[in-house]
mmCIF file of C-alpha atoms and ligand atoms in Angstrom:
data_model
loop_
_atom_site.group_PDB
_atom_site.id
_atom_site.type_symbol
_atom_site.label_atom_id
_atom_site.label_comp_id
_atom_site.label_asym_id
_atom_site.label_seq_id
_atom_site.Cartn_x
_atom_site.Cartn_y
_atom_site.Cartn_z
ATOM 1 C CA MET A 858 -9.362 -13.934 0.045
ATOM 2 C CA GLU A 859 -9.610 -10.597 1.800
ATOM 3 C CA LYS A 860 -11.049 -7.598 0.097
ATOM 4 C CA PHE A 861 -7.795 -5.665 0.018
ATOM 5 C CA VAL A 862 -4.748 -7.291 -1.557
ATOM 6 C CA PHE A 863 -1.269 -5.663 -1.509
ATOM 7 C CA PHE A 864 1.721 -6.528 -3.646
ATOM 8 C CA GLY A 865 5.089 -5.422 -2.311
ATOM 9 C CA GLY A 866 8.725 -6.029 -3.153
ATOM 10 C CA LYS A 867 11.990 -4.416 -4.130
ATOM 11 C CA GLY A 868 12.180 -1.952 -7.025
ATOM 12 C CA GLY A 869 11.660 -3.491 -10.467
ATOM 13 C CA VAL A 870 10.844 -7.057 -9.379
ATOM 14 C CA GLY A 871 7.412 -7.033 -11.010
ATOM 15 C CA LYS A 872 4.973 -5.574 -8.494
ATOM 16 C CA THR A 873 3.026 -3.669 -11.128
ATOM 17 C CA THR A 874 2.972 -6.675 -13.421
ATOM 18 C CA MET A 875 1.773 -9.055 -10.677
ATOM 19 C CA SER A 876 -0.857 -6.665 -9.336
ATOM 20 C CA ALA A 877 -2.176 -6.044 -12.824
ATOM 21 C CA ALA A 878 -2.260 -9.805 -13.549
ATOM 22 C CA TYR A 879 -4.033 -10.541 -10.290
ATOM 23 C CA ALA A 880 -6.520 -7.745 -10.839
ATOM 24 C CA VAL A 881 -7.283 -9.180 -14.305
ATOM 25 C CA LYS A 882 -7.709 -12.618 -12.717
ATOM 26 C CA CYS A 883 -10.177 -11.253 -10.185
ATOM 27 C CA ALA A 884 -12.098 -9.326 -12.818
ATOM 28 C CA ASP A 885 -12.251 -12.396 -15.049
ATOM 29 C CA ALA A 886 -13.586 -14.410 -12.098
ATOM 30 C CA GLY A 887 -16.499 -11.991 -11.990
ATOM 31 C CA LEU A 888 -15.409 -9.663 -9.196
ATOM 32 C CA ASP A 889 -15.685 -5.900 -9.587
ATOM 33 C CA THR A 890 -12.010 -5.140 -9.147
ATOM 34 C CA LEU A 891 -10.055 -1.878 -8.686
ATOM 35 C CA ILE A 892 -6.315 -1.670 -9.112
ATOM 36 C CA VAL A 893 -4.646 1.226 -7.314
ATOM 37 C CA SER A 894 -1.141 2.290 -8.022
ATOM 38 C CA THR A 895 1.116 4.960 -6.538
ATOM 39 C CA ASP A 896 3.829 4.842 -9.152
ATOM 40 C CA PRO A 897 4.898 8.345 -10.348
ATOM 41 C CA ALA A 898 6.145 6.588 -13.527
ATOM 42 C CA HIS A 899 2.516 5.635 -14.450
ATOM 43 C CA SER A 900 3.403 2.053 -15.118
ATOM 44 C CA THR A 901 -0.175 0.842 -14.625
ATOM 45 C CA SER A 902 -1.171 3.177 -17.440
ATOM 46 C CA ASP A 903 1.596 1.564 -19.518
ATOM 47 C CA VAL A 904 0.474 -1.947 -18.726
ATOM 48 C CA PHE A 905 -3.097 -1.247 -19.914
ATOM 49 C CA ASP A 906 -2.096 1.281 -22.554
ATOM 50 C CA GLN A 907 -4.496 3.822 -21.037
ATOM 51 C CA ARG A 908 -3.974 6.915 -18.983
ATOM 52 C CA PHE A 909 -5.490 6.719 -15.502
ATOM 53 C CA GLY A 910 -6.041 9.458 -13.008
ATOM 54 C CA ASP A 911 -6.955 10.092 -9.447
ATOM 55 C CA GLU A 912 -10.390 8.478 -9.598
ATOM 56 C CA PRO A 913 -11.359 4.904 -10.585
ATOM 57 C CA GLU A 914 -11.802 4.603 -14.351
ATOM 58 C CA ALA A 915 -13.017 1.556 -16.281
ATOM 59 C CA VAL A 916 -10.221 -0.278 -18.089
ATOM 60 C CA ASP A 917 -10.944 -0.419 -21.834
ATOM 61 C CA GLY A 918 -11.663 -3.808 -23.238
ATOM 62 C CA ARG A 919 -11.968 -5.522 -19.847
ATOM 63 C CA THR A 920 -15.110 -6.321 -17.875
ATOM 64 C CA GLY A 921 -15.272 -5.603 -14.154
ATOM 65 C CA LEU A 922 -11.892 -3.877 -14.027
ATOM 66 C CA TRP A 923 -11.158 -0.278 -12.917
ATOM 67 C CA ALA A 924 -7.870 1.457 -12.314
ATOM 68 C CA MET A 925 -6.576 4.559 -10.664
ATOM 69 C CA GLU A 926 -3.150 6.110 -10.213
ATOM 70 C CA ILE A 927 -2.363 8.194 -7.179
ATOM 71 C CA ASP A 928 0.354 10.776 -7.761
ATOM 72 C CA PRO A 929 2.413 10.908 -4.550
ATOM 73 C CA ASP A 930 3.639 14.474 -5.098
ATOM 74 C CA GLU A 931 0.135 15.726 -5.660
ATOM 75 C CA GLU A 932 -0.961 13.898 -2.535
ATOM 76 C CA VAL A 933 1.670 15.635 -0.415
ATOM 77 C CA GLU A 934 0.559 18.976 -1.794
ATOM 78 C CA HIS A 935 -3.135 18.162 -1.254
ATOM 79 C CA HIS A 936 -2.432 16.930 2.266
ATOM 80 C CA LEU A 937 -0.553 20.140 2.989
ATOM 81 C CA MET A 938 -3.488 22.330 1.808
ATOM 82 C CA GLU A 939 -5.993 20.230 3.724
ATOM 83 C CA THR A 940 -4.034 20.422 6.942
ATOM 84 C CA LYS A 941 -3.605 24.175 6.615
ATOM 85 C CA ARG A 942 -7.293 24.584 5.920
ATOM 86 C CA ALA A 943 -8.379 22.398 8.817
ATOM 87 C CA LEU A 944 -6.156 24.222 11.276
ATOM 88 C CA GLY A 945 -6.617 27.658 9.724
ATOM 89 C CA ASP A 946 -10.349 27.474 10.495
ATOM 90 C CA GLN A 947 -9.602 26.990 14.114
ATOM 91 C CA VAL A 948 -7.037 29.580 15.083
ATOM 92 C CA SER A 949 -6.860 33.309 15.185
ATOM 93 C CA ALA A 950 -5.705 35.152 12.053
ATOM 94 C CA ALA A 951 -2.545 36.170 13.822
ATOM 95 C CA MET A 952 -1.494 32.570 14.226
ATOM 96 C CA VAL A 953 -2.298 31.395 10.706
ATOM 97 C CA ASN A 954 1.027 32.467 9.199
ATOM 98 C CA GLU A 955 3.077 30.865 11.905
ATOM 99 C CA ILE A 956 1.034 27.642 11.674
ATOM 100 C CA ASP A 957 1.336 27.604 7.884
ATOM 101 C CA ARG A 958 5.106 27.865 8.230
ATOM 102 C CA GLN A 959 5.197 24.991 10.723
ATOM 103 C CA ILE A 960 3.034 22.785 8.552
ATOM 104 C CA GLU A 961 5.174 23.474 5.474
ATOM 105 C CA MET A 962 8.241 22.500 7.446
ATOM 106 C CA ALA A 963 6.610 19.341 8.652
ATOM 107 C CA HIS A 964 5.798 18.377 5.057
ATOM 108 C CA GLN A 965 9.427 18.563 4.076
ATOM 109 C CA THR A 966 10.471 16.005 6.683
ATOM 110 C CA PRO A 967 11.065 12.386 5.707
ATOM 111 C CA GLY A 968 7.840 10.477 6.238
ATOM 112 C CA ALA A 969 5.536 13.253 4.994
ATOM 113 C CA TYR A 970 5.371 11.521 1.602
ATOM 114 C CA GLU A 971 4.372 8.240 3.271
ATOM 115 C CA ALA A 972 1.885 9.964 5.556
ATOM 116 C CA ALA A 973 0.116 11.649 2.655
ATOM 117 C CA LEU A 974 0.020 8.435 0.616
ATOM 118 C CA PHE A 975 -1.190 6.497 3.615
ATOM 119 C CA ASP A 976 -4.153 8.862 4.031
ATOM 120 C CA ARG A 977 -5.013 8.415 0.416
ATOM 121 C CA PHE A 978 -4.785 4.594 0.660
ATOM 122 C CA VAL A 979 -7.121 4.626 3.601
ATOM 123 C CA ASP A 980 -9.537 6.956 1.771
ATOM 124 C CA VAL A 981 -9.593 4.571 -1.103
ATOM 125 C CA MET A 982 -10.295 1.666 1.237
ATOM 126 C CA ARG A 983 -13.056 3.562 3.000
ATOM 127 C CA SER A 984 -14.838 4.584 -0.171
ATOM 128 C CA SER A 985 -14.433 1.255 -1.961
ATOM 129 C CA GLY A 986 -17.961 0.020 -1.316
ATOM 130 C CA ASP A 987 -18.635 -0.448 -5.027
ATOM 131 C CA PHE A 988 -15.808 -2.960 -5.406
ATOM 132 C CA ASP A 989 -15.467 -6.585 -4.397
ATOM 133 C CA ARG A 990 -11.677 -6.463 -4.508
ATOM 134 C CA VAL A 991 -9.083 -3.683 -4.380
ATOM 135 C CA VAL A 992 -5.547 -4.510 -5.456
ATOM 136 C CA PHE A 993 -2.777 -2.165 -4.348
ATOM 137 C CA ASP A 994 0.392 -1.959 -6.398
ATOM 138 C CA THR A 995 2.679 -0.474 -3.802
ATOM 139 C CA SER A 996 5.947 1.464 -3.921
ATOM 140 C CA PRO A 997 9.141 -0.518 -3.197
ATOM 141 C CA THR A 998 9.369 -2.375 0.113
ATOM 142 C CA GLY A 999 10.895 0.132 2.473
ATOM 143 C CA GLY A 1000 8.361 2.835 1.843
ATOM 144 C CA THR A 1001 5.467 0.452 1.949
ATOM 145 C CA LEU A 1002 6.513 -1.040 5.240
ATOM 146 C CA ARG A 1003 6.826 2.372 6.780
ATOM 147 C CA LEU A 1004 3.506 3.265 5.295
ATOM 148 C CA LEU A 1005 1.659 0.232 6.647
ATOM 149 C CA GLY A 1006 3.365 0.473 10.029
ATOM 150 C CA LEU A 1007 2.038 3.976 10.570
ATOM 151 C CA PRO A 1008 -1.410 3.526 12.104
ATOM 152 C CA ASP A 1009 -0.332 2.219 15.525
ATOM 153 C CA PHE A 1010 2.462 4.699 15.722
ATOM 154 C CA LEU A 1011 0.193 7.624 14.796
ATOM 155 C CA GLU A 1012 -2.546 6.462 17.121
ATOM 156 C CA GLY A 1013 -0.133 6.609 20.044
ATOM 157 C CA TRP A 1014 1.014 10.045 18.982
ATOM 158 C CA ILE A 1015 -2.570 11.319 18.730
ATOM 159 C CA ASP A 1016 -3.333 9.944 22.153
ATOM 160 C CA ARG A 1017 -0.474 11.972 23.565
ATOM 161 C CA LEU A 1018 -1.596 15.101 21.745
ATOM 162 C CA THR A 1019 -5.134 14.605 22.998
ATOM 163 C CA ARG A 1020 -4.001 14.258 26.581
ATOM 164 C CA LYS A 1021 -1.933 17.444 26.253
ATOM 165 C CA ARG A 1022 -4.858 19.356 24.819
ATOM 166 C CA GLU A 1023 -7.211 18.083 27.543
ATOM 167 C CA ARG A 1024 -4.749 19.137 30.194
ATOM 168 C CA SER A 1025 -4.394 22.619 28.812
ATOM 169 C CA ILE A 1026 -8.168 23.061 28.474
ATOM 170 C CA ASP A 1027 -8.536 21.808 31.986
ATOM 171 C CA LEU A 1028 -6.009 24.322 33.280
ATOM 172 C CA PHE A 1029 -7.646 27.082 31.269
ATOM 173 C CA GLU A 1030 -11.064 26.268 32.683
ATOM 174 C CA LYS A 1031 -9.864 26.091 36.199
ATOM 175 C CA ALA A 1032 -8.284 29.511 35.849
ATOM 176 C CA ALA A 1033 -11.107 31.106 33.882
ATOM 177 C CA ILE A 1034 -14.366 29.683 35.101
ATOM 178 C CA GLY A 1035 -13.550 27.701 38.154
ATOM 179 C CA ASN A 1036 -14.285 24.046 38.396
ATOM 180 C CA ASN A 1037 -18.082 24.206 38.029
ATOM 181 C CA GLU A 1038 -18.602 22.895 34.502
ATOM 182 C CA PRO A 1039 -15.355 21.299 33.639
ATOM 183 C CA ARG A 1040 -16.580 19.583 30.457
ATOM 184 C CA ARG A 1041 -18.116 22.588 28.761
ATOM 185 C CA VAL A 1042 -15.114 23.878 26.811
ATOM 186 C CA MET A 1043 -13.760 20.361 26.305
ATOM 187 C CA ASP A 1044 -16.882 19.273 24.436
ATOM 188 C CA GLY A 1045 -16.799 22.029 21.918
ATOM 189 C CA ASP A 1046 -13.108 22.160 21.332
ATOM 190 C CA PRO A 1047 -12.357 21.970 17.607
ATOM 191 C CA ILE A 1048 -8.801 20.718 18.113
ATOM 192 C CA LEU A 1049 -10.007 17.807 20.281
ATOM 193 C CA ALA A 1050 -12.673 17.021 17.690
ATOM 194 C CA ARG A 1051 -10.077 16.997 14.964
ATOM 195 C CA LEU A 1052 -7.794 14.720 16.987
ATOM 196 C CA ARG A 1053 -10.650 12.373 17.699
ATOM 197 C CA GLU A 1054 -11.470 12.236 13.997
ATOM 198 C CA ARG A 1055 -7.867 11.401 13.147
ATOM 199 C CA LYS A 1056 -7.820 8.702 15.857
ATOM 200 C CA GLU A 1057 -10.848 7.006 14.366
ATOM 201 C CA PHE A 1058 -9.215 7.181 10.963
ATOM 202 C CA PHE A 1059 -6.111 5.373 12.164
ATOM 203 C CA GLU A 1060 -8.120 2.851 14.148
ATOM 204 C CA TYR A 1061 -10.086 2.056 11.032
ATOM 205 C CA ALA A 1062 -6.843 1.754 9.025
ATOM 206 C CA GLY A 1063 -5.116 -0.490 11.543
ATOM 207 C CA GLU A 1064 -8.096 -2.807 11.890
ATOM 208 C CA THR A 1065 -8.729 -2.990 8.169
ATOM 209 C CA LEU A 1066 -5.123 -3.743 7.367
ATOM 210 C CA ARG A 1067 -4.977 -6.481 10.007
ATOM 211 C CA GLU A 1068 -8.339 -8.097 9.313
ATOM 212 C CA HIS A 1069 -9.281 -7.380 5.707
ATOM 213 C CA ALA A 1070 -5.988 -7.186 3.893
ATOM 214 C CA ALA A 1071 -3.663 -9.817 2.467
ATOM 215 C CA PHE A 1072 -0.039 -9.189 1.497
ATOM 216 C CA PHE A 1073 2.037 -10.819 -1.215
ATOM 217 C CA LEU A 1074 5.712 -10.225 -1.846
ATOM 218 C CA VAL A 1075 7.065 -10.335 -5.333
ATOM 219 C CA VAL A 1076 10.588 -11.748 -5.493
ATOM 220 C CA ASN A 1077 13.144 -12.403 -8.267
ATOM 221 C CA PRO A 1078 15.285 -15.557 -8.075
ATOM 222 C CA ASP A 1079 18.476 -13.772 -7.021
ATOM 223 C CA GLU A 1080 20.319 -13.332 -3.760
ATOM 224 C CA LEU A 1081 19.540 -9.624 -3.206
ATOM 225 C CA SER A 1082 15.860 -10.009 -3.788
ATOM 226 C CA VAL A 1083 15.591 -13.117 -1.561
ATOM 227 C CA ARG A 1084 17.350 -11.241 1.234
ATOM 228 C CA GLU A 1085 15.144 -8.185 0.892
ATOM 229 C CA THR A 1086 12.070 -10.394 0.918
ATOM 230 C CA ARG A 1087 13.112 -12.014 4.151
ATOM 231 C CA ARG A 1088 13.460 -8.573 5.747
ATOM 232 C CA ALA A 1089 10.129 -7.401 4.327
ATOM 233 C CA ALA A 1090 8.280 -10.528 5.530
ATOM 234 C CA GLU A 1091 9.712 -10.092 9.024
ATOM 235 C CA GLY A 1092 8.921 -6.385 9.079
ATOM 236 C CA LEU A 1093 5.314 -6.974 8.092
ATOM 237 C CA ALA A 1094 4.922 -9.773 10.630
ATOM 238 C CA ASP A 1095 6.259 -7.499 13.356
ATOM 239 C CA ARG A 1096 3.344 -5.184 12.614
ATOM 240 C CA GLY A 1097 0.805 -7.980 12.801
ATOM 241 C CA LEU A 1098 0.436 -8.080 9.018
ATOM 242 C CA ALA A 1099 0.946 -11.593 7.738
ATOM 243 C CA VAL A 1100 2.465 -12.223 4.335
ATOM 244 C CA ARG A 1101 0.273 -14.719 2.565
ATOM 245 C CA GLY A 1102 2.614 -15.818 -0.199
ATOM 246 C CA LEU A 1103 5.662 -15.214 -2.387
ATOM 247 C CA ALA A 1104 5.235 -14.577 -6.122
ATOM 248 C CA VAL A 1105 8.463 -15.488 -7.880
ATOM 249 C CA ASN A 1106 8.930 -13.550 -11.093
ATOM 250 C CA ARG A 1107 11.519 -13.526 -13.874
ATOM 251 C CA LEU A 1108 12.573 -17.101 -13.894
ATOM 252 C CA THR A 1109 14.840 -18.038 -16.807
ATOM 253 C CA PRO A 1110 13.242 -20.553 -19.208
ATOM 254 C CA SER A 1111 15.193 -23.803 -19.637
ATOM 255 C CA PRO A 1112 16.620 -24.654 -23.075
ATOM 256 C CA ASP A 1113 15.613 -27.996 -24.642
ATOM 257 C CA ASP A 1114 17.758 -30.966 -23.673
ATOM 258 C CA ASP A 1115 19.252 -31.401 -27.159
ATOM 259 C CA GLU A 1116 20.409 -27.778 -27.286
ATOM 260 C CA ASN A 1117 24.088 -27.381 -26.439
ATOM 261 C CA GLY A 1118 25.310 -24.135 -27.913
ATOM 262 C CA ARG A 1119 26.891 -21.382 -25.791
ATOM 263 C CA GLY A 1120 23.469 -19.728 -25.265
ATOM 264 C CA ALA A 1121 21.883 -22.972 -24.115
ATOM 265 C CA ARG A 1122 24.746 -23.718 -21.731
ATOM 266 C CA TYR A 1123 24.457 -20.204 -20.238
ATOM 267 C CA LEU A 1124 20.725 -20.588 -19.764
ATOM 268 C CA ARG A 1125 21.170 -23.974 -18.146
ATOM 269 C CA ASP A 1126 23.660 -22.566 -15.585
ATOM 270 C CA ARG A 1127 21.408 -19.625 -14.953
ATOM 271 C CA VAL A 1128 18.419 -21.922 -14.351
ATOM 272 C CA GLU A 1129 20.516 -23.952 -11.923
ATOM 273 C CA THR A 1130 21.390 -20.828 -9.860
ATOM 274 C CA GLU A 1131 17.797 -19.714 -9.834
ATOM 275 C CA ARG A 1132 16.586 -23.137 -8.724
ATOM 276 C CA ALA A 1133 18.866 -22.856 -5.658
ATOM 277 C CA HIS A 1134 17.236 -19.514 -4.766
ATOM 278 C CA LEU A 1135 13.778 -20.994 -5.345
ATOM 279 C CA ARG A 1136 14.695 -23.836 -2.974
ATOM 280 C CA THR A 1137 15.711 -21.312 -0.323
ATOM 281 C CA LEU A 1138 12.370 -19.555 -0.758
ATOM 282 C CA ARG A 1139 10.473 -22.834 -0.411
ATOM 283 C CA GLU A 1140 12.416 -24.229 2.539
ATOM 284 C CA GLU A 1141 13.299 -21.216 4.632
ATOM 285 C CA PHE A 1142 10.147 -19.122 4.402
ATOM 286 C CA ASP A 1143 6.892 -19.779 6.202
ATOM 287 C CA GLN A 1144 4.902 -18.492 3.221
ATOM 288 C CA PRO A 1145 4.130 -20.624 0.174
ATOM 289 C CA VAL A 1146 5.417 -19.805 -3.298
ATOM 290 C CA VAL A 1147 2.211 -18.846 -5.131
ATOM 291 C CA ALA A 1148 3.658 -18.154 -8.539
ATOM 292 C CA GLU A 1149 6.645 -19.049 -10.676
ATOM 293 C CA ILE A 1150 6.613 -16.690 -13.654
ATOM 294 C CA GLU A 1151 9.198 -17.085 -16.415
ATOM 295 C CA THR A 1152 10.785 -14.056 -18.056
ATOM 296 C CA ARG A 1153 8.935 -13.201 -21.220
ATOM 297 C CA ILE A 1154 10.711 -11.800 -24.216
ATOM 298 C CA GLU A 1155 8.674 -8.616 -24.029
ATOM 299 C CA GLU A 1156 7.015 -6.446 -21.409
ATOM 300 C CA VAL A 1157 4.032 -8.111 -19.810
ATOM 301 C CA LYS A 1158 0.950 -6.375 -21.192
ATOM 302 C CA GLY A 1159 -2.192 -7.308 -23.151
ATOM 303 C CA ASP A 1160 -2.524 -11.029 -23.711
ATOM 304 C CA PHE A 1161 0.630 -11.701 -21.694
ATOM 305 C CA LEU A 1162 -1.260 -10.365 -18.693
ATOM 306 C CA THR A 1163 -3.985 -12.964 -19.038
ATOM 307 C CA GLU A 1164 -1.331 -15.646 -19.445
ATOM 308 C CA VAL A 1165 0.495 -14.551 -16.259
ATOM 309 C CA ALA A 1166 -2.854 -14.275 -14.468
ATOM 310 C CA ALA A 1167 -3.451 -17.972 -15.178
ATOM 311 C CA GLU A 1168 -0.081 -18.825 -13.591
ATOM 312 C CA LEU A 1169 -0.875 -17.057 -10.296
ATOM 313 C CA ASP A 1170 -1.985 -19.540 -7.693
ATOM 314 C CA ILE A 1171 -3.707 -16.869 -5.667
ATOM 315 C CA ASP A 1172 -7.310 -17.319 -4.667
ATOM 316 C CA THR A 1173 -9.768 -14.839 -6.113
ATOM 317 C CA ALA A 1174 -12.952 -15.731 -4.197
ATOM 318 C CA ALA A 1175 -14.606 -12.730 -2.568
ATOM 319 C CA PRO A 1176 -14.721 -12.321 1.234
ATOM 320 C CA ALA A 1177 -16.975 -14.882 2.942
ATOM 321 C CA THR A 1178 -19.532 -12.266 3.952
ATOM 322 C CA PRO A 1179 -20.224 -9.281 1.749
ATOM 323 C CA GLU A 1180 -19.796 -7.059 4.810
ATOM 324 C CA ASP A 1181 -16.149 -8.027 5.174
ATOM 325 C CA GLY A 1182 -13.955 -5.038 4.627
ATOM 326 C CA ARG A 1183 -16.889 -2.835 3.768
ATOM 327 C CA THR A 1184 -17.885 0.276 5.577
HETATM 328 N N1 LIG B 1738 8.024 -12.067 -16.257
HETATM 329 C C1 LIG B 1738 8.413 -10.987 -16.969
HETATM 330 N N2 LIG B 1738 8.857 -11.142 -18.251
HETATM 331 C C2 LIG B 1738 9.251 -10.058 -18.993
HETATM 332 N N3 LIG B 1738 9.171 -8.797 -18.547
HETATM 333 C C3 LIG B 1738 8.754 -8.626 -17.256
HETATM 334 C C4 LIG B 1738 8.339 -9.664 -16.421
HETATM 335 N N4 LIG B 1738 7.952 -9.155 -15.255
HETATM 336 C C5 LIG B 1738 8.101 -7.852 -15.346
HETATM 337 N N5 LIG B 1738 8.597 -7.511 -16.595
HETATM 338 C C6 LIG B 1738 8.891 -6.152 -17.058
HETATM 339 O O1 LIG B 1738 9.896 -5.576 -16.233
HETATM 340 C C7 LIG B 1738 9.650 -4.203 -16.003
HETATM 341 C C8 LIG B 1738 9.489 -3.979 -14.475
HETATM 342 O O2 LIG B 1738 8.349 -4.678 -14.027
HETATM 343 P P1 LIG B 1738 7.311 -3.970 -13.062
HETATM 344 O O3 LIG B 1738 7.017 -2.600 -13.560
HETATM 345 O O4 LIG B 1738 6.127 -4.872 -12.932
HETATM 346 O O5 LIG B 1738 8.139 -3.924 -11.757
HETATM 347 P P2 LIG B 1738 7.826 -3.103 -10.399
HETATM 348 O O6 LIG B 1738 8.260 -3.975 -9.290
HETATM 349 O O7 LIG B 1738 6.460 -2.610 -10.413
HETATM 350 O O8 LIG B 1738 8.844 -1.889 -10.561
HETATM 351 P P3 LIG B 1738 8.865 -0.519 -9.685
HETATM 352 O O9 LIG B 1738 9.540 -0.912 -8.401
HETATM 353 O O10 LIG B 1738 9.692 0.377 -10.540
HETATM 354 O O11 LIG B 1738 7.459 -0.086 -9.504
HETATM 355 C C9 LIG B 1738 8.404 -3.859 -16.811
HETATM 356 O O12 LIG B 1738 8.774 -3.335 -18.023
HETATM 357 C C10 LIG B 1738 7.724 -5.233 -16.997
HETATM 358 O O13 LIG B 1738 6.950 -5.290 -18.154
HETATM 359 MG MG1 LIG B 1739 5.680 -0.638 -10.299
#
C-alpha cells in the first residue's frame, strides 16, 4: 500500500468513519499513522473524543496513531497573508495596496478554498517523514476532485506566467542595457524565483499523488451514492489517479429467518434493494469492493472503530521501500 491513502465520497456516506477505522487498522499493524481531516465540523475530534488542531497530536489510548484537523477557513486566511507577504517583499510600496486588493479579490473567487487546502495537503505530505502512513479524510467528492486535479492545471498556468515574466525582463534588458548580458536580471528576479518554487511544489504534488497515493471511495448502497461514485471514479481516472477500491458502508442488517413482523419484512425488502446496488457495484465497476459495513445502532467510535477496522479488506503493509513517498 502507498504511503498516502485518501478516502473520498459524497457527503455523509462515512468518509470520516472509514478513514478513522483504516488509520486505526494501520496503527494496530505497527505503522506510525497520521490521520488528516479537513472537516470544519471537527468530526475526527468527535470520533476519537479528543480535540485536534493544526499539528499532529497523539491520539489518547492508541499506540502509533496521530491526528490533525485542518480548518479550511483558517487555511484560506493564512494563504492570503502568505501570498501578500511573499509579493509585498518584492514590489515597491506604492504597488502594495493595489496588489493586496487584487489578492483579496482572488481569494474570494471559487477555487480559492480548494487552492489553500491543496497547499496544506501538500505541505503535510512533504513534512510527513516521521510517519509510515498518512490517511486523508477528504471533503465531499466534488471539492476533492477539483483539489486533486489542480497540480497539472496550475503547473501549466505557472509555465505561462513564467514565459510572460521572462519576455518582459528580456524586453526590459534589451531597452535598458542592450543585449550584452541577457541573463543577468533574469537570474536574480524574485518573481521568477517564486514562480520556479511554485512549479516545483506542483510537480512534487502531481508526482506524489500519482505514484505514492491510493484512493478509496466510500459508497452507500443507494442509487444516488452509486451514481456519484461512478462519476468520482471516472473523474479521478481522467487525472491519472486510480481508484483502488470501493468501501460500501451502511448496509442494513438482515433479520433472522424466523422473524416475520412488520419490522422484519421491512428490513428484508431493504436488504434486497441494497443487494441490487451492491451487485451493480461489483459488476459494473473496475474496482473491487473492499468493505461491506453494516449500519450500527450508534455512531461508530471507540470499540466500534476497531470492529469496523477488522472488516476493511484494505492492505496496511508499508511501502516496499522506506524511501517511497518520502522526501
Ligand atoms: N456503519 C455505520 N453505522 C452507524 N453509524 C454510522 C456508520 N457509518 C457512519 N455512521 C455515522 O454516520 C454519521 C456520518 O458518518 P461520517 O461522519 O463518517 O460521514 P462523512 O462521509 O465523513 O460525512 P461528511 O461528508 O459530512 O464529512 C456519523 O455520525 C457516523 O458515526
Ligand atoms: Mg467527514
